[in-house]
XYZ file of N, CA and C in Angstrom:
399
model
N 14.652 64.246 3.480
C 13.174 63.306 3.215
C 13.796 62.527 3.954
N 12.585 62.141 4.819
C 12.491 60.823 6.039
C 12.184 59.609 5.066
N 12.549 58.664 6.191
C 12.249 57.198 5.355
C 10.602 57.011 5.575
N 9.696 58.001 6.014
C 8.900 57.809 5.963
C 8.048 58.298 4.894
N 8.566 59.320 4.287
C 8.514 60.137 2.935
C 8.631 59.445 1.897
N 10.215 58.799 2.232
C 10.243 58.249 0.977
C 9.165 56.835 0.858
N 8.785 56.424 2.194
C 7.698 54.971 1.740
C 6.398 55.265 1.287
N 6.133 56.592 1.271
C 4.668 57.015 1.184
C 5.233 57.315 -0.328
N 6.507 57.670 -1.380
C 6.468 57.599 -2.580
C 6.693 56.288 -3.146
N 7.353 55.189 -2.346
C 7.234 54.240 -2.718
C 5.707 53.405 -2.814
N 4.869 53.673 -1.983
C 3.651 53.307 -1.856
C 2.646 53.553 -2.989
N 3.134 55.075 -3.488
C 2.319 55.470 -4.650
C 2.588 55.234 -5.966
N 3.991 54.653 -5.893
C 4.388 54.051 -7.403
C 4.154 52.670 -7.603
N 3.720 51.961 -6.261
C 3.438 50.487 -6.209
C 2.016 50.776 -6.665
N 0.749 51.773 -6.023
C -0.316 51.746 -6.353
C -0.436 52.325 -7.653
N 0.209 52.687 -8.508
C 0.304 53.161 -9.883
C 0.542 52.358 -10.762
N 1.123 51.296 -10.299
C 1.341 50.165 -10.989
C 0.319 49.378 -11.260
N -0.288 49.481 -10.004
C -1.817 48.648 -10.153
C -2.862 49.120 -11.284
N -2.604 50.144 -11.907
C -3.105 50.275 -13.094
C -2.799 50.704 -14.468
N -0.904 50.839 -14.465
C -0.356 51.216 -15.657
C 0.102 49.882 -15.587
N 0.590 48.952 -15.085
C 1.127 47.892 -15.177
C 2.710 47.795 -15.369
N 3.264 46.427 -14.585
C 4.738 46.655 -14.926
C 5.573 46.511 -15.217
N 4.858 47.186 -17.033
C 6.095 46.993 -18.260
C 6.276 48.408 -18.026
N 5.653 49.310 -16.936
C 5.979 50.706 -17.456
C 6.587 51.448 -16.360
N 7.130 50.037 -15.479
C 8.098 49.905 -14.232
C 9.267 51.524 -14.309
N 9.463 51.341 -15.263
C 10.714 51.963 -15.328
C 10.217 53.894 -15.582
N 9.328 53.697 -16.540
C 9.009 55.456 -16.733
C 8.283 55.920 -16.001
N 7.700 54.762 -14.741
C 7.136 55.340 -13.545
C 8.353 55.996 -12.581
N 9.488 55.282 -12.299
C 10.936 55.547 -11.606
C 11.236 56.845 -12.504
N 11.478 56.869 -13.890
C 12.153 57.835 -14.086
C 11.426 59.511 -14.404
N 9.891 59.107 -14.396
C 8.998 60.159 -14.231
C 9.063 60.822 -12.681
N 9.158 59.696 -11.915
C 8.675 60.522 -10.242
C 10.348 61.145 -10.069
N 11.754 60.690 -10.825
C 12.584 61.564 -10.059
C 12.526 62.700 -10.941
N 12.239 62.548 -11.960
C 12.460 64.034 -12.751
C 11.331 65.014 -12.482
N 10.264 64.769 -11.596
C 9.602 65.849 -10.765
C 9.634 65.846 -9.991
N 10.526 65.173 -9.004
C 10.888 65.586 -7.678
C 12.590 65.232 -7.258
N 12.827 66.809 -6.778
C 14.454 66.153 -6.175
C 14.651 65.481 -4.857
N 15.595 64.760 -5.774
C 15.666 63.372 -4.712
C 17.186 63.431 -4.595
N 17.599 63.229 -2.997
C 19.339 62.827 -2.889
C 19.379 61.414 -3.511
N 20.846 61.442 -3.399
C 20.887 60.497 -3.684
C 20.722 59.147 -3.109
N 20.970 59.198 -1.926
C 20.578 58.127 -0.804
C 18.919 57.614 -0.859
N 18.084 58.852 -1.176
C 16.339 58.679 -1.061
C 16.117 57.789 -2.125
N 16.599 58.466 -3.409
C 16.854 57.510 -4.967
C 17.204 56.228 -4.906
N 18.114 55.980 -4.322
C 18.638 54.789 -4.042
C 17.560 53.839 -3.299
N 17.132 54.176 -2.314
C 16.101 53.727 -1.094
C 14.644 53.220 -1.922
N 14.067 54.385 -2.362
C 13.173 54.452 -3.102
C 12.693 53.318 -4.639
N 14.005 53.476 -4.949
C 14.050 52.184 -6.409
C 14.575 50.573 -5.734
N 15.528 50.593 -4.870
C 15.489 49.700 -4.616
C 13.999 49.165 -4.083
N 13.277 49.728 -3.195
C 12.137 48.828 -2.605
C 10.928 48.976 -3.684
N 10.884 50.338 -4.357
C 9.868 49.775 -5.614
C 10.464 48.361 -6.329
N 11.735 47.950 -6.846
C 12.074 47.024 -7.198
C 12.089 45.871 -6.715
N 11.757 46.128 -5.849
C 12.030 44.627 -4.451
C 10.320 44.528 -4.743
N 9.578 45.389 -4.283
C 8.163 44.515 -4.287
C 7.873 44.008 -6.049
N 8.265 44.451 -6.667
C 7.791 43.927 -8.003
C 8.428 42.541 -8.311
N 9.743 42.718 -8.188
C 10.604 41.412 -7.966
C 10.268 40.526 -7.749
N 9.142 41.033 -6.228
C 8.603 39.453 -5.430
C 7.324 39.614 -5.177
N 6.805 39.895 -6.383
C 4.989 40.246 -6.325
C 4.604 38.939 -5.979
N 4.839 37.741 -6.658
C 4.351 36.400 -6.375
C 4.786 36.152 -5.112
N 5.342 36.204 -4.845
C 5.394 35.510 -3.149
C 5.086 36.617 -2.419
N 5.209 38.177 -2.209
C 4.622 38.417 -1.732
C 2.954 38.392 -1.678
N 2.388 38.393 -2.432
C 1.055 38.255 -2.872
C 0.681 36.766 -2.132
N 1.351 35.943 -2.242
C 1.125 34.451 -1.781
C 1.047 34.363 -0.423
N 1.977 35.330 0.621
C 2.120 35.500 1.679
C 0.618 36.242 2.507
N 0.171 37.122 1.739
C -0.769 38.474 1.628
C -1.751 37.155 1.866
N -1.829 36.133 0.867
C -3.408 35.716 0.533
C -3.527 34.413 1.998
N -2.409 33.967 2.168
C -2.249 32.829 3.772
C -2.722 33.877 4.763
N -1.834 34.839 5.110
C -2.244 36.126 5.941
C -3.996 36.385 6.354
N -4.156 36.758 5.270
C -5.018 37.421 5.165
C -6.299 36.500 4.834
N -7.012 36.067 6.129
C -7.950 34.888 6.736
C -9.311 35.639 5.841
N -9.919 34.427 4.956
C -11.375 34.736 4.043
C -11.081 36.121 3.099
N -9.945 36.660 2.689
C -9.957 37.460 1.646
C -8.893 37.023 0.885
N -8.762 37.794 -0.403
C -7.437 37.110 -1.571
C -6.999 38.272 -2.113
N -5.906 38.239 -2.386
C -5.117 39.999 -3.182
C -6.396 41.029 -3.727
N -7.332 39.802 -4.969
C -7.977 40.101 -5.505
C -9.114 40.943 -4.983
N -9.928 40.959 -3.793
C -10.340 41.273 -2.942
C -10.181 42.482 -2.151
N -9.028 42.425 -1.972
C -8.185 43.749 -1.566
C -8.709 45.024 -2.023
N -9.094 46.225 -0.980
C -8.645 47.226 -1.816
C -7.283 47.654 -2.178
N -7.304 48.278 -3.693
C -5.844 48.426 -3.881
C -5.166 49.226 -3.485
N -5.235 50.141 -2.554
C -4.892 50.994 -1.285
C -4.140 50.173 -0.580
N -4.913 49.570 0.398
C -4.577 48.952 1.160
C -3.570 47.072 0.748
N -3.910 46.818 -0.550
C -2.901 46.202 -0.881
C -1.798 46.503 -1.653
N -1.796 47.566 -1.834
C -0.345 48.746 -2.354
C 0.242 48.586 -0.919
N -0.202 48.968 0.317
C 0.538 49.207 1.338
C 0.713 47.528 2.071
N 0.300 46.780 2.005
C 0.395 45.469 2.276
C 1.541 45.101 1.460
N 1.453 45.273 0.177
C 3.065 44.931 -0.353
C 4.239 45.214 -0.172
N 3.789 46.667 0.069
C 5.408 47.328 0.725
C 5.766 46.882 1.994
N 4.690 46.654 2.777
C 5.221 46.197 4.120
C 5.798 44.764 4.411
N 5.099 43.366 3.486
C 5.329 42.478 3.242
C 6.693 42.266 2.749
N 7.194 43.287 1.616
C 8.280 43.282 1.120
C 9.204 43.632 2.241
N 9.154 44.584 2.988
C 10.213 45.089 3.820
C 10.425 43.660 5.109
N 9.206 42.960 5.426
C 9.069 42.408 6.317
C 10.114 40.951 6.043
N 10.000 40.778 4.513
C 10.558 39.267 4.412
C 12.120 39.378 3.398
N 12.105 40.860 3.039
C 13.649 40.962 1.907
C 14.088 42.165 2.236
N 13.607 42.897 3.476
C 14.668 44.042 3.623
C 14.911 43.453 5.024
N 16.162 44.361 5.685
C 16.871 44.206 7.085
C 15.830 45.445 8.091
N 14.257 46.242 7.131
C 13.658 46.894 8.342
C 13.253 45.899 9.409
N 12.936 46.333 10.474
C 12.425 45.044 11.333
C 11.248 44.562 11.521
N 10.370 43.840 11.196
C 8.557 43.822 11.394
C 7.844 44.935 11.710
N 8.497 44.903 13.106
C 7.721 45.736 13.622
C 7.511 47.488 13.200
N 8.460 47.799 12.810
C 9.438 48.912 12.133
C 7.986 49.007 10.922
N 7.681 48.184 10.135
C 7.310 47.909 8.781
C 6.190 48.010 8.697
N 5.427 47.369 10.193
C 3.932 47.068 10.118
C 3.646 48.403 11.078
N 4.272 49.236 11.510
C 3.818 50.300 12.375
C 3.861 51.433 10.963
N 4.965 51.475 9.783
C 5.143 52.183 8.982
C 3.681 51.920 7.823
N 3.407 50.977 7.933
C 2.197 50.222 7.115
C 0.902 51.199 7.368
N 0.869 50.890 8.913
C -0.334 51.286 10.062
C -0.415 53.129 9.569
N 0.451 53.527 9.386
C 0.628 54.839 9.285
C 0.016 55.422 7.869
N 0.574 54.564 6.957
C 0.195 54.788 5.737
C -1.479 54.355 5.452
N -1.560 53.619 6.562
C -3.277 53.499 6.125
C -4.245 54.607 6.627
N -3.720 55.090 7.602
C -4.330 55.923 8.104
C -4.460 57.480 7.563
N -2.867 57.351 6.718
C -3.204 58.628 5.487
C -3.981 58.804 4.541
N -3.561 57.390 3.930
C -4.259 57.262 2.725
C -5.239 56.543 2.325
N -6.251 55.525 3.509
C -7.239 54.618 3.306
C -8.307 54.978 4.228
N -9.139 53.813 4.162
C -10.592 53.812 5.059
C -10.062 53.754 6.361
N -11.274 54.262 7.656
C -11.012 54.142 8.464
C -10.825 52.986 9.200
N -11.309 51.605 8.661
C -10.845 50.138 9.218
C -9.703 49.901 8.639
N -9.033 50.199 7.648
C -8.001 49.827 7.352
C -6.249 49.422 7.902
N -6.692 50.212 8.912
C -5.357 50.614 10.004
C -4.967 48.935 10.860
N -6.558 48.859 10.941
C -6.816 47.494 11.922
C -6.659 46.202 11.055
N -7.169 46.479 10.046
C -7.027 45.432 8.814
C -5.524 45.081 8.491
N -4.800 45.771 8.124
C -3.811 46.056 7.725
C -2.343 45.219 8.846
N -3.117 46.116 9.917
C -2.128 45.802 10.730
C -2.692 43.875 11.619
N -3.373 43.815 11.659
C -3.659 41.905 11.224
C -3.094 41.224 10.827
N -3.217 41.500 9.600
C -2.523 40.413 8.377
C -0.762 40.650 8.727
N -0.278 41.960 8.948
C 0.877 41.973 9.355
C 1.397 41.039 10.680
N 0.532 41.220 11.383
C 0.496 40.472 12.765
C 1.110 39.171 12.339
N 0.155 38.726 11.123
C 0.214 37.268 11.212
C 1.689 36.796 10.399
N 1.985 37.837 9.380
C 2.718 37.399 8.546
C 4.220 37.562 9.592
N 4.109 38.562 10.823
C 5.196 38.690 11.651
C 5.436 37.495 12.409
N 4.645 36.860 13.094
C 4.117 35.826 14.033
C 4.461 34.599 12.928
N 4.011 34.229 11.681
C 4.324 33.041 10.849
C 5.933 33.225 10.859
N 6.577 33.898 10.825
C 8.375 34.160 10.763
C 9.275 33.382 11.534
N 8.178 33.962 12.858
C 9.206 33.416 14.199
C 9.293 31.839 14.188
């Protein structure tokens, strides 16, 4: 599997958590790995990214709230919010370059969200990346 495919899985898990809750996190991961043949490297990447998003959710949401002018995490569409949370996690807490995280997020938005979402997500992530410099 490619890293893009892995990110799709992390995005789906983060999105599912919106509806099932954090307390079901481990069961979501176990269920995912039981249903999908995943090699060790991919499994580690998916688990680390997913746990990283959830472990840093408060800080990630604070950054999104500060970067999304006239928007808050409560108002953002759940699909877009899940994509943003994954990308902001990668920008702030991983070794993924900011531009790569932003490009991946835009691609996820093109695949899974509304027509205007890629531009919306790119704008927010551009601000996140700009604020880090």
